[in-house]
Amino acid sequence: MKVVVNGEEKEIPDGLTVEELLSQLNICKERVAVELNLDIAPKGRFDDTILKDGDRIEIVSFVGGG
């Protein structure tokens, strides 16, 4: 199935969760916020939020500095 991640169309397996997508992309879930179809996905639900064909995902990383 196809989803859009940060503006880029990607082909992913059916039934993939947000957490599994982050793992495939080598992204640490503790340091990101995920927007799924214009709604913030709760971090505690990443492991049971199943992505669907056509979903739009925005992943924002937190960066420290000063």
PDB file of N, CA, C and O in Angstrom:
ATOM      1  N   MET A   1       0.844  -1.184   0.000  1.00  0.00           N
ATOM      2  CA  MET A   1       0.000   0.000   0.000  1.00  0.00           C
ATOM      3  C   MET A   1       0.883   1.238   0.000  1.00  0.00           C
ATOM      4  O   MET A   1       2.057   1.168   0.339  1.00  0.00           O
ATOM      5  N   LYS A   2       0.293   2.367  -0.359  1.00  0.00           N
ATOM      6  CA  LYS A   2       1.059   3.606  -0.443  1.00  0.00           C
ATOM      7  C   LYS A   2       0.615   4.587   0.626  1.00  0.00           C
ATOM      8  O   LYS A   2      -0.577   4.741   0.897  1.00  0.00           O
ATOM      9  N   VAL A   3       1.604   5.230   1.247  1.00  0.00           N
ATOM     10  CA  VAL A   3       1.377   6.312   2.191  1.00  0.00           C
ATOM     11  C   VAL A   3       2.320   7.449   1.805  1.00  0.00           C
ATOM     12  O   VAL A   3       3.248   7.261   1.030  1.00  0.00           O
ATOM     13  N   VAL A   4       2.081   8.606   2.370  1.00  0.00           N
ATOM     14  CA  VAL A   4       2.958   9.753   2.142  1.00  0.00           C
ATOM     15  C   VAL A   4       3.633  10.092   3.468  1.00  0.00           C
ATOM     16  O   VAL A   4       2.956  10.340   4.469  1.00  0.00           O
ATOM     17  N   VAL A   5       4.971  10.042   3.482  1.00  0.00           N
ATOM     18  CA  VAL A   5       5.751  10.330   4.683  1.00  0.00           C
ATOM     19  C   VAL A   5       6.577  11.585   4.428  1.00  0.00           C
ATOM     20  O   VAL A   5       7.417  11.603   3.536  1.00  0.00           O
ATOM     21  N   ASN A   6       6.304  12.631   5.196  1.00  0.00           N
ATOM     22  CA  ASN A   6       6.999  13.917   5.046  1.00  0.00           C
ATOM     23  C   ASN A   6       7.032  14.360   3.585  1.00  0.00           C
ATOM     24  O   ASN A   6       8.049  14.789   3.066  1.00  0.00           O
ATOM     25  N   GLY A   7       5.877  14.219   2.915  1.00  0.00           N
ATOM     26  CA  GLY A   7       5.738  14.692   1.539  1.00  0.00           C
ATOM     27  C   GLY A   7       6.230  13.724   0.480  1.00  0.00           C
ATOM     28  O   GLY A   7       6.097  14.008  -0.710  1.00  0.00           O
ATOM     29  N   GLU A   8       6.756  12.578   0.878  1.00  0.00           N
ATOM     30  CA  GLU A   8       7.300  11.617  -0.084  1.00  0.00           C
ATOM     31  C   GLU A   8       6.466  10.337  -0.073  1.00  0.00           C
ATOM     32  O   GLU A   8       6.252   9.734   0.981  1.00  0.00           O
ATOM     33  N   GLU A   9       5.995   9.928  -1.246  1.00  0.00           N
ATOM     34  CA  GLU A   9       5.203   8.707  -1.333  1.00  0.00           C
ATOM     35  C   GLU A   9       6.082   7.488  -1.099  1.00  0.00           C
ATOM     36  O   GLU A   9       7.171   7.380  -1.648  1.00  0.00           O
ATOM     37  N   LYS A  10       5.583   6.579  -0.243  1.00  0.00           N
ATOM     38  CA  LYS A  10       6.332   5.353   0.069  1.00  0.00           C
ATOM     39  C   LYS A  10       5.408   4.159  -0.038  1.00  0.00           C
ATOM     40  O   LYS A  10       4.226   4.244   0.295  1.00  0.00           O
ATOM     41  N   GLU A  11       5.958   3.044  -0.464  1.00  0.00           N
ATOM     42  CA  GLU A  11       5.247   1.771  -0.497  1.00  0.00           C
ATOM     43  C   GLU A  11       5.603   1.027   0.782  1.00  0.00           C
ATOM     44  O   GLU A  11       6.783   0.848   1.094  1.00  0.00           O
ATOM     45  N   ILE A  12       4.576   0.643   1.549  1.00  0.00           N
ATOM     46  CA  ILE A  12       4.808  -0.082   2.804  1.00  0.00           C
ATOM     47  C   ILE A  12       3.919  -1.318   2.839  1.00  0.00           C
ATOM     48  O   ILE A  12       2.903  -1.374   2.140  1.00  0.00           O
ATOM     49  N   PRO A  13       4.277  -2.305   3.669  1.00  0.00           N
ATOM     50  CA  PRO A  13       3.432  -3.499   3.782  1.00  0.00           C
ATOM     51  C   PRO A  13       2.096  -3.197   4.456  1.00  0.00           C
ATOM     52  O   PRO A  13       2.010  -2.305   5.302  1.00  0.00           O
ATOM     53  N   ASP A  14       1.069  -3.933   4.095  1.00  0.00           N
ATOM     54  CA  ASP A  14      -0.234  -3.812   4.756  1.00  0.00           C
ATOM     55  C   ASP A  14      -0.088  -4.151   6.236  1.00  0.00           C
ATOM     56  O   ASP A  14       0.686  -5.032   6.610  1.00  0.00           O
ATOM     57  N   GLY A  15      -0.850  -3.450   7.078  1.00  0.00           N
ATOM     58  CA  GLY A  15      -0.876  -3.757   8.505  1.00  0.00           C
ATOM     59  C   GLY A  15       0.266  -3.171   9.310  1.00  0.00           C
ATOM     60  O   GLY A  15       0.381  -3.446  10.497  1.00  0.00           O
ATOM     61  N   LEU A  16       1.102  -2.333   8.691  1.00  0.00           N
ATOM     62  CA  LEU A  16       2.235  -1.734   9.391  1.00  0.00           C
ATOM     63  C   LEU A  16       1.727  -0.713  10.410  1.00  0.00           C
ATOM     64  O   LEU A  16       0.806   0.045  10.127  1.00  0.00           O
ATOM     65  N   THR A  17       2.335  -0.710  11.601  1.00  0.00           N
ATOM     66  CA  THR A  17       1.966   0.270  12.621  1.00  0.00           C
ATOM     67  C   THR A  17       2.893   1.485  12.521  1.00  0.00           C
ATOM     68  O   THR A  17       3.940   1.431  11.865  1.00  0.00           O
ATOM     69  N   VAL A  18       2.516   2.550  13.207  1.00  0.00           N
ATOM     70  CA  VAL A  18       3.371   3.742  13.257  1.00  0.00           C
ATOM     71  C   VAL A  18       4.739   3.370  13.831  1.00  0.00           C
ATOM     72  O   VAL A  18       5.778   3.763  13.296  1.00  0.00           O
ATOM     73  N   GLU A  19       4.747   2.582  14.911  1.00  0.00           N
ATOM     74  CA  GLU A  19       6.014   2.186  15.528  1.00  0.00           C
ATOM     75  C   GLU A  19       6.890   1.388  14.554  1.00  0.00           C
ATOM     76  O   GLU A  19       8.095   1.603  14.468  1.00  0.00           O
ATOM     77  N   GLU A  20       6.287   0.479  13.807  1.00  0.00           N
ATOM     78  CA  GLU A  20       7.044  -0.315  12.838  1.00  0.00           C
ATOM     79  C   GLU A  20       7.589   0.556  11.705  1.00  0.00           C
ATOM     80  O   GLU A  20       8.714   0.352  11.246  1.00  0.00           O
ATOM     81  N   LEU A  21       6.810   1.552  11.280  1.00  0.00           N
ATOM     82  CA  LEU A  21       7.288   2.476  10.254  1.00  0.00           C
ATOM     83  C   LEU A  21       8.503   3.241  10.761  1.00  0.00           C
ATOM     84  O   LEU A  21       9.512   3.352  10.059  1.00  0.00           O
ATOM     85  N   LEU A  22       8.422   3.758  11.989  1.00  0.00           N
ATOM     86  CA  LEU A  22       9.555   4.485  12.561  1.00  0.00           C
ATOM     87  C   LEU A  22      10.787   3.584  12.630  1.00  0.00           C
ATOM     88  O   LEU A  22      11.902   4.013  12.307  1.00  0.00           O
ATOM     89  N   SER A  23      10.594   2.338  13.010  1.00  0.00           N
ATOM     90  CA  SER A  23      11.700   1.380  13.087  1.00  0.00           C
ATOM     91  C   SER A  23      12.320   1.154  11.709  1.00  0.00           C
ATOM     92  O   SER A  23      13.541   1.156  11.563  1.00  0.00           O
ATOM     93  N   GLN A  24      11.485   0.987  10.687  1.00  0.00           N
ATOM     94  CA  GLN A  24      11.987   0.795   9.319  1.00  0.00           C
ATOM     95  C   GLN A  24      12.791   2.001   8.850  1.00  0.00           C
ATOM     96  O   GLN A  24      13.734   1.859   8.078  1.00  0.00           O
ATOM     97  N   LEU A  25      12.397   3.181   9.313  1.00  0.00           N
ATOM     98  CA  LEU A  25      13.080   4.418   8.915  1.00  0.00           C
ATOM     99  C   LEU A  25      14.254   4.755   9.838  1.00  0.00           C
ATOM    100  O   LEU A  25      14.874   5.802   9.691  1.00  0.00           O
ATOM    101  N   ASN A  26      14.551   3.860  10.799  1.00  0.00           N
ATOM    102  CA  ASN A  26      15.620   4.068  11.780  1.00  0.00           C
ATOM    103  C   ASN A  26      15.442   5.366  12.564  1.00  0.00           C
ATOM    104  O   ASN A  26      16.387   6.124  12.758  1.00  0.00           O
ATOM    105  N   ILE A  27      14.216   5.590  13.003  1.00  0.00           N
ATOM    106  CA  ILE A  27      13.884   6.783  13.781  1.00  0.00           C
ATOM    107  C   ILE A  27      13.500   6.356  15.189  1.00  0.00           C
ATOM    108  O   ILE A  27      12.646   5.495  15.380  1.00  0.00           O
ATOM    109  N   CYS A  28      14.118   6.982  16.175  1.00  0.00           N
ATOM    110  CA  CYS A  28      13.844   6.693  17.588  1.00  0.00           C
ATOM    111  C   CYS A  28      12.517   7.347  17.978  1.00  0.00           C
ATOM    112  O   CYS A  28      12.383   8.570  17.909  1.00  0.00           O
ATOM    113  N   LYS A  29      11.544   6.549  18.406  1.00  0.00           N
ATOM    114  CA  LYS A  29      10.212   7.078  18.685  1.00  0.00           C
ATOM    115  C   LYS A  29      10.185   8.055  19.851  1.00  0.00           C
ATOM    116  O   LYS A  29       9.276   8.871  19.957  1.00  0.00           O
ATOM    117  N   GLU A  30      11.169   7.983  20.744  1.00  0.00           N
ATOM    118  CA  GLU A  30      11.190   8.879  21.897  1.00  0.00           C
ATOM    119  C   GLU A  30      11.514  10.325  21.516  1.00  0.00           C
ATOM    120  O   GLU A  30      11.259  11.238  22.285  1.00  0.00           O
ATOM    121  N   ARG A  31      12.089  10.531  20.343  1.00  0.00           N
ATOM    122  CA  ARG A  31      12.545  11.877  19.964  1.00  0.00           C
ATOM    123  C   ARG A  31      11.759  12.490  18.816  1.00  0.00           C
ATOM    124  O   ARG A  31      12.260  13.390  18.142  1.00  0.00           O
ATOM    125  N   VAL A  32      10.529  11.992  18.586  1.00  0.00           N
ATOM    126  CA  VAL A  32       9.749  12.525  17.477  1.00  0.00           C
ATOM    127  C   VAL A  32       8.294  12.750  17.885  1.00  0.00           C
ATOM    128  O   VAL A  32       7.799  12.181  18.846  1.00  0.00           O
ATOM    129  N   ALA A  33       7.646  13.586  17.109  1.00  0.00           N
ATOM    130  CA  ALA A  33       6.190  13.719  17.148  1.00  0.00           C
ATOM    131  C   ALA A  33       5.702  13.250  15.785  1.00  0.00           C
ATOM    132  O   ALA A  33       6.361  13.483  14.767  1.00  0.00           O
ATOM    133  N   VAL A  34       4.568  12.568  15.772  1.00  0.00           N
ATOM    134  CA  VAL A  34       4.026  12.052  14.521  1.00  0.00           C
ATOM    135  C   VAL A  34       2.625  12.612  14.320  1.00  0.00           C
ATOM    136  O   VAL A  34       1.770  12.522  15.204  1.00  0.00           O
ATOM    137  N   GLU A  35       2.428  13.199  13.155  1.00  0.00           N
ATOM    138  CA  GLU A  35       1.111  13.681  12.763  1.00  0.00           C
ATOM    139  C   GLU A  35       0.569  12.694  11.731  1.00  0.00           C
ATOM    140  O   GLU A  35       1.244  12.391  10.744  1.00  0.00           O
ATOM    141  N   LEU A  36      -0.613  12.183  11.969  1.00  0.00           N
ATOM    142  CA  LEU A  36      -1.234  11.221  11.073  1.00  0.00           C
ATOM    143  C   LEU A  36      -2.540  11.825  10.563  1.00  0.00           C
ATOM    144  O   LEU A  36      -3.472  12.043  11.340  1.00  0.00           O
ATOM    145  N   ASN A  37      -2.562  12.138   9.278  1.00  0.00           N
ATOM    146  CA  ASN A  37      -3.751  12.742   8.658  1.00  0.00           C
ATOM    147  C   ASN A  37      -4.217  13.990   9.414  1.00  0.00           C
ATOM    148  O   ASN A  37      -5.388  14.138   9.743  1.00  0.00           O
ATOM    149  N   LEU A  38      -3.259  14.860   9.710  1.00  0.00           N
ATOM    150  CA  LEU A  38      -3.480  16.164  10.343  1.00  0.00           C
ATOM    151  C   LEU A  38      -3.796  16.098  11.839  1.00  0.00           C
ATOM    152  O   LEU A  38      -4.109  17.118  12.451  1.00  0.00           O
ATOM    153  N   ASP A  39      -3.737  14.916  12.448  1.00  0.00           N
ATOM    154  CA  ASP A  39      -3.933  14.766  13.891  1.00  0.00           C
ATOM    155  C   ASP A  39      -2.649  14.239  14.519  1.00  0.00           C
ATOM    156  O   ASP A  39      -1.994  13.369  13.943  1.00  0.00           O
ATOM    157  N   ILE A  40      -2.314  14.733  15.709  1.00  0.00           N
ATOM    158  CA  ILE A  40      -1.142  14.233  16.420  1.00  0.00           C
ATOM    159  C   ILE A  40      -1.441  12.808  16.907  1.00  0.00           C
ATOM    160  O   ILE A  40      -2.452  12.569  17.559  1.00  0.00           O
ATOM    161  N   ALA A  41      -0.552  11.885  16.562  1.00  0.00           N
ATOM    162  CA  ALA A  41      -0.693  10.491  17.014  1.00  0.00           C
ATOM    163  C   ALA A  41      -0.113  10.387  18.418  1.00  0.00           C
ATOM    164  O   ALA A  41       1.036  10.763  18.642  1.00  0.00           O
ATOM    165  N   PRO A  42      -0.882   9.881  19.386  1.00  0.00           N
ATOM    166  CA  PRO A  42      -0.359   9.733  20.747  1.00  0.00           C
ATOM    167  C   PRO A  42       0.805   8.748  20.783  1.00  0.00           C
ATOM    168  O   PRO A  42       0.711   7.646  20.237  1.00  0.00           O
ATOM    169  N   LYS A  43       1.891   9.153  21.406  1.00  0.00           N
ATOM    170  CA  LYS A  43       3.103   8.323  21.471  1.00  0.00           C
ATOM    171  C   LYS A  43       2.811   6.947  22.077  1.00  0.00           C
ATOM    172  O   LYS A  43       3.360   5.943  21.649  1.00  0.00           O
ATOM    173  N   GLY A  44       1.930   6.891  23.043  1.00  0.00           N
ATOM    174  CA  GLY A  44       1.583   5.631  23.672  1.00  0.00           C
ATOM    175  C   GLY A  44       0.764   4.700  22.796  1.00  0.00           C
ATOM    176  O   GLY A  44       0.530   3.548  23.151  1.00  0.00           O
ATOM    177  N   ARG A  45       0.332   5.179  21.634  1.00  0.00           N
ATOM    178  CA  ARG A  45      -0.472   4.366  20.720  1.00  0.00           C
ATOM    179  C   ARG A  45       0.269   4.017  19.437  1.00  0.00           C
ATOM    180  O   ARG A  45      -0.312   3.409  18.531  1.00  0.00           O
ATOM    181  N   PHE A  46       1.554   4.384  19.333  1.00  0.00           N
ATOM    182  CA  PHE A  46       2.323   4.088  18.117  1.00  0.00           C
ATOM    183  C   PHE A  46       2.294   2.602  17.780  1.00  0.00           C
ATOM    184  O   PHE A  46       2.232   2.226  16.614  1.00  0.00           O
ATOM    185  N   ASP A  47       2.336   1.745  18.813  1.00  0.00           N
ATOM    186  CA  ASP A  47       2.439   0.307  18.569  1.00  0.00           C
ATOM    187  C   ASP A  47       1.118  -0.331  18.142  1.00  0.00           C
ATOM    188  O   ASP A  47       1.113  -1.443  17.631  1.00  0.00           O
ATOM    189  N   ASP A  48      -0.007   0.363  18.330  1.00  0.00           N
ATOM    190  CA  ASP A  48      -1.267  -0.226  17.886  1.00  0.00           C
ATOM    191  C   ASP A  48      -2.046   0.648  16.909  1.00  0.00           C
ATOM    192  O   ASP A  48      -3.205   0.392  16.616  1.00  0.00           O
ATOM    193  N   THR A  49      -1.383   1.693  16.381  1.00  0.00           N
ATOM    194  CA  THR A  49      -1.993   2.518  15.347  1.00  0.00           C
ATOM    195  C   THR A  49      -1.567   1.969  13.994  1.00  0.00           C
ATOM    196  O   THR A  49      -0.407   2.101  13.588  1.00  0.00           O
ATOM    197  N   ILE A  50      -2.497   1.319  13.318  1.00  0.00           N
ATOM    198  CA  ILE A  50      -2.197   0.674  12.039  1.00  0.00           C
ATOM    199  C   ILE A  50      -2.418   1.671  10.906  1.00  0.00           C
ATOM    200  O   ILE A  50      -3.458   2.339  10.838  1.00  0.00           O
ATOM    201  N   LEU A  51      -1.429   1.763  10.045  1.00  0.00           N
ATOM    202  CA  LEU A  51      -1.501   2.674   8.913  1.00  0.00           C
ATOM    203  C   LEU A  51      -2.389   2.093   7.823  1.00  0.00           C
ATOM    204  O   LEU A  51      -2.472   0.875   7.651  1.00  0.00           O
ATOM    205  N   LYS A  52      -3.050   2.994   7.077  1.00  0.00           N
ATOM    206  CA  LYS A  52      -3.937   2.582   6.003  1.00  0.00           C
ATOM    207  C   LYS A  52      -3.479   3.214   4.689  1.00  0.00           C
ATOM    208  O   LYS A  52      -2.797   4.242   4.686  1.00  0.00           O
ATOM    209  N   ASP A  53      -3.873   2.592   3.603  1.00  0.00           N
ATOM    210  CA  ASP A  53      -3.533   3.095   2.280  1.00  0.00           C
ATOM    211  C   ASP A  53      -3.971   4.554   2.147  1.00  0.00           C
ATOM    212  O   ASP A  53      -5.099   4.906   2.504  1.00  0.00           O
ATOM    213  N   GLY A  54      -3.059   5.397   1.687  1.00  0.00           N
ATOM    214  CA  GLY A  54      -3.368   6.811   1.481  1.00  0.00           C
ATOM    215  C   GLY A  54      -3.109   7.700   2.683  1.00  0.00           C
ATOM    216  O   GLY A  54      -3.279   8.921   2.589  1.00  0.00           O
ATOM    217  N   ASP A  55      -2.715   7.120   3.822  1.00  0.00           N
ATOM    218  CA  ASP A  55      -2.422   7.944   5.003  1.00  0.00           C
ATOM    219  C   ASP A  55      -1.304   8.931   4.710  1.00  0.00           C
ATOM    220  O   ASP A  55      -0.395   8.650   3.934  1.00  0.00           O
ATOM    221  N   ARG A  56      -1.398  10.080   5.369  1.00  0.00           N
ATOM    222  CA  ARG A  56      -0.359  11.112   5.278  1.00  0.00           C
ATOM    223  C   ARG A  56       0.279  11.240   6.652  1.00  0.00           C
ATOM    224  O   ARG A  56      -0.405  11.535   7.628  1.00  0.00           O
ATOM    225  N   ILE A  57       1.602  11.004   6.701  1.00  0.00           N
ATOM    226  CA  ILE A  57       2.337  11.004   7.959  1.00  0.00           C
ATOM    227  C   ILE A  57       3.412  12.083   7.907  1.00  0.00           C
ATOM    228  O   ILE A  57       4.166  12.160   6.938  1.00  0.00           O
ATOM    229  N   GLU A  58       3.445  12.899   8.947  1.00  0.00           N
ATOM    230  CA  GLU A  58       4.523  13.880   9.093  1.00  0.00           C
ATOM    231  C   GLU A  58       5.276  13.517  10.370  1.00  0.00           C
ATOM    232  O   GLU A  58       4.666  13.361  11.434  1.00  0.00           O
ATOM    233  N   ILE A  59       6.583  13.365  10.254  1.00  0.00           N
ATOM    234  CA  ILE A  59       7.430  13.019  11.391  1.00  0.00           C
ATOM    235  C   ILE A  59       8.337  14.190  11.677  1.00  0.00           C
ATOM    236  O   ILE A  59       9.086  14.634  10.796  1.00  0.00           O
ATOM    237  N   VAL A  60       8.259  14.703  12.910  1.00  0.00           N
ATOM    238  CA  VAL A  60       9.050  15.859  13.297  1.00  0.00           C
ATOM    239  C   VAL A  60       9.998  15.433  14.411  1.00  0.00           C
ATOM    240  O   VAL A  60       9.565  14.919  15.442  1.00  0.00           O
ATOM    241  N   SER A  61      11.300  15.642  14.206  1.00  0.00           N
ATOM    242  CA  SER A  61      12.313  15.296  15.209  1.00  0.00           C
ATOM    243  C   SER A  61      12.591  16.488  16.101  1.00  0.00           C
ATOM    244  O   SER A  61      12.591  17.632  15.655  1.00  0.00           O
ATOM    245  N   PHE A  62      12.820  16.191  17.380  1.00  0.00           N
ATOM    246  CA  PHE A  62      13.189  17.232  18.330  1.00  0.00           C
ATOM    247  C   PHE A  62      14.713  17.350  18.336  1.00  0.00           C
ATOM    248  O   PHE A  62      15.427  16.362  18.424  1.00  0.00           O
ATOM    249  N   VAL A  63      15.203  18.583  18.252  1.00  0.00           N
ATOM    250  CA  VAL A  63      16.633  18.834  18.227  1.00  0.00           C
ATOM    251  C   VAL A  63      16.977  19.818  19.332  1.00  0.00           C
ATOM    252  O   VAL A  63      16.331  20.880  19.442  1.00  0.00           O
ATOM    253  N   GLY A  64      17.939  19.466  20.146  1.00  0.00           N
ATOM    254  CA  GLY A  64      18.379  20.375  21.208  1.00  0.00           C
ATOM    255  C   GLY A  64      19.495  21.277  20.721  1.00  0.00           C
ATOM    256  O   GLY A  64      20.110  21.052  19.697  1.00  0.00           O
ATOM    257  N   GLY A  65      19.728  22.293  21.448  1.00  0.00           N
ATOM    258  CA  GLY A  65      20.816  23.212  21.078  1.00  0.00           C
ATOM    259  C   GLY A  65      20.665  24.516  21.828  1.00  0.00           C
ATOM    260  O   GLY A  65      19.750  24.713  22.620  1.00  0.00           O
ATOM    261  N   GLY A  66      21.539  25.421  21.496  1.00  0.00           N
ATOM    262  CA  GLY A  66      21.411  26.688  22.213  1.00  0.00           C
ATOM    263  C   GLY A  66      22.345  27.716  21.731  1.00  0.00           C
ATOM    264  O   GLY A  66      23.056  27.727  20.820  1.00  0.00           O
TER     265      GLY A  66
END
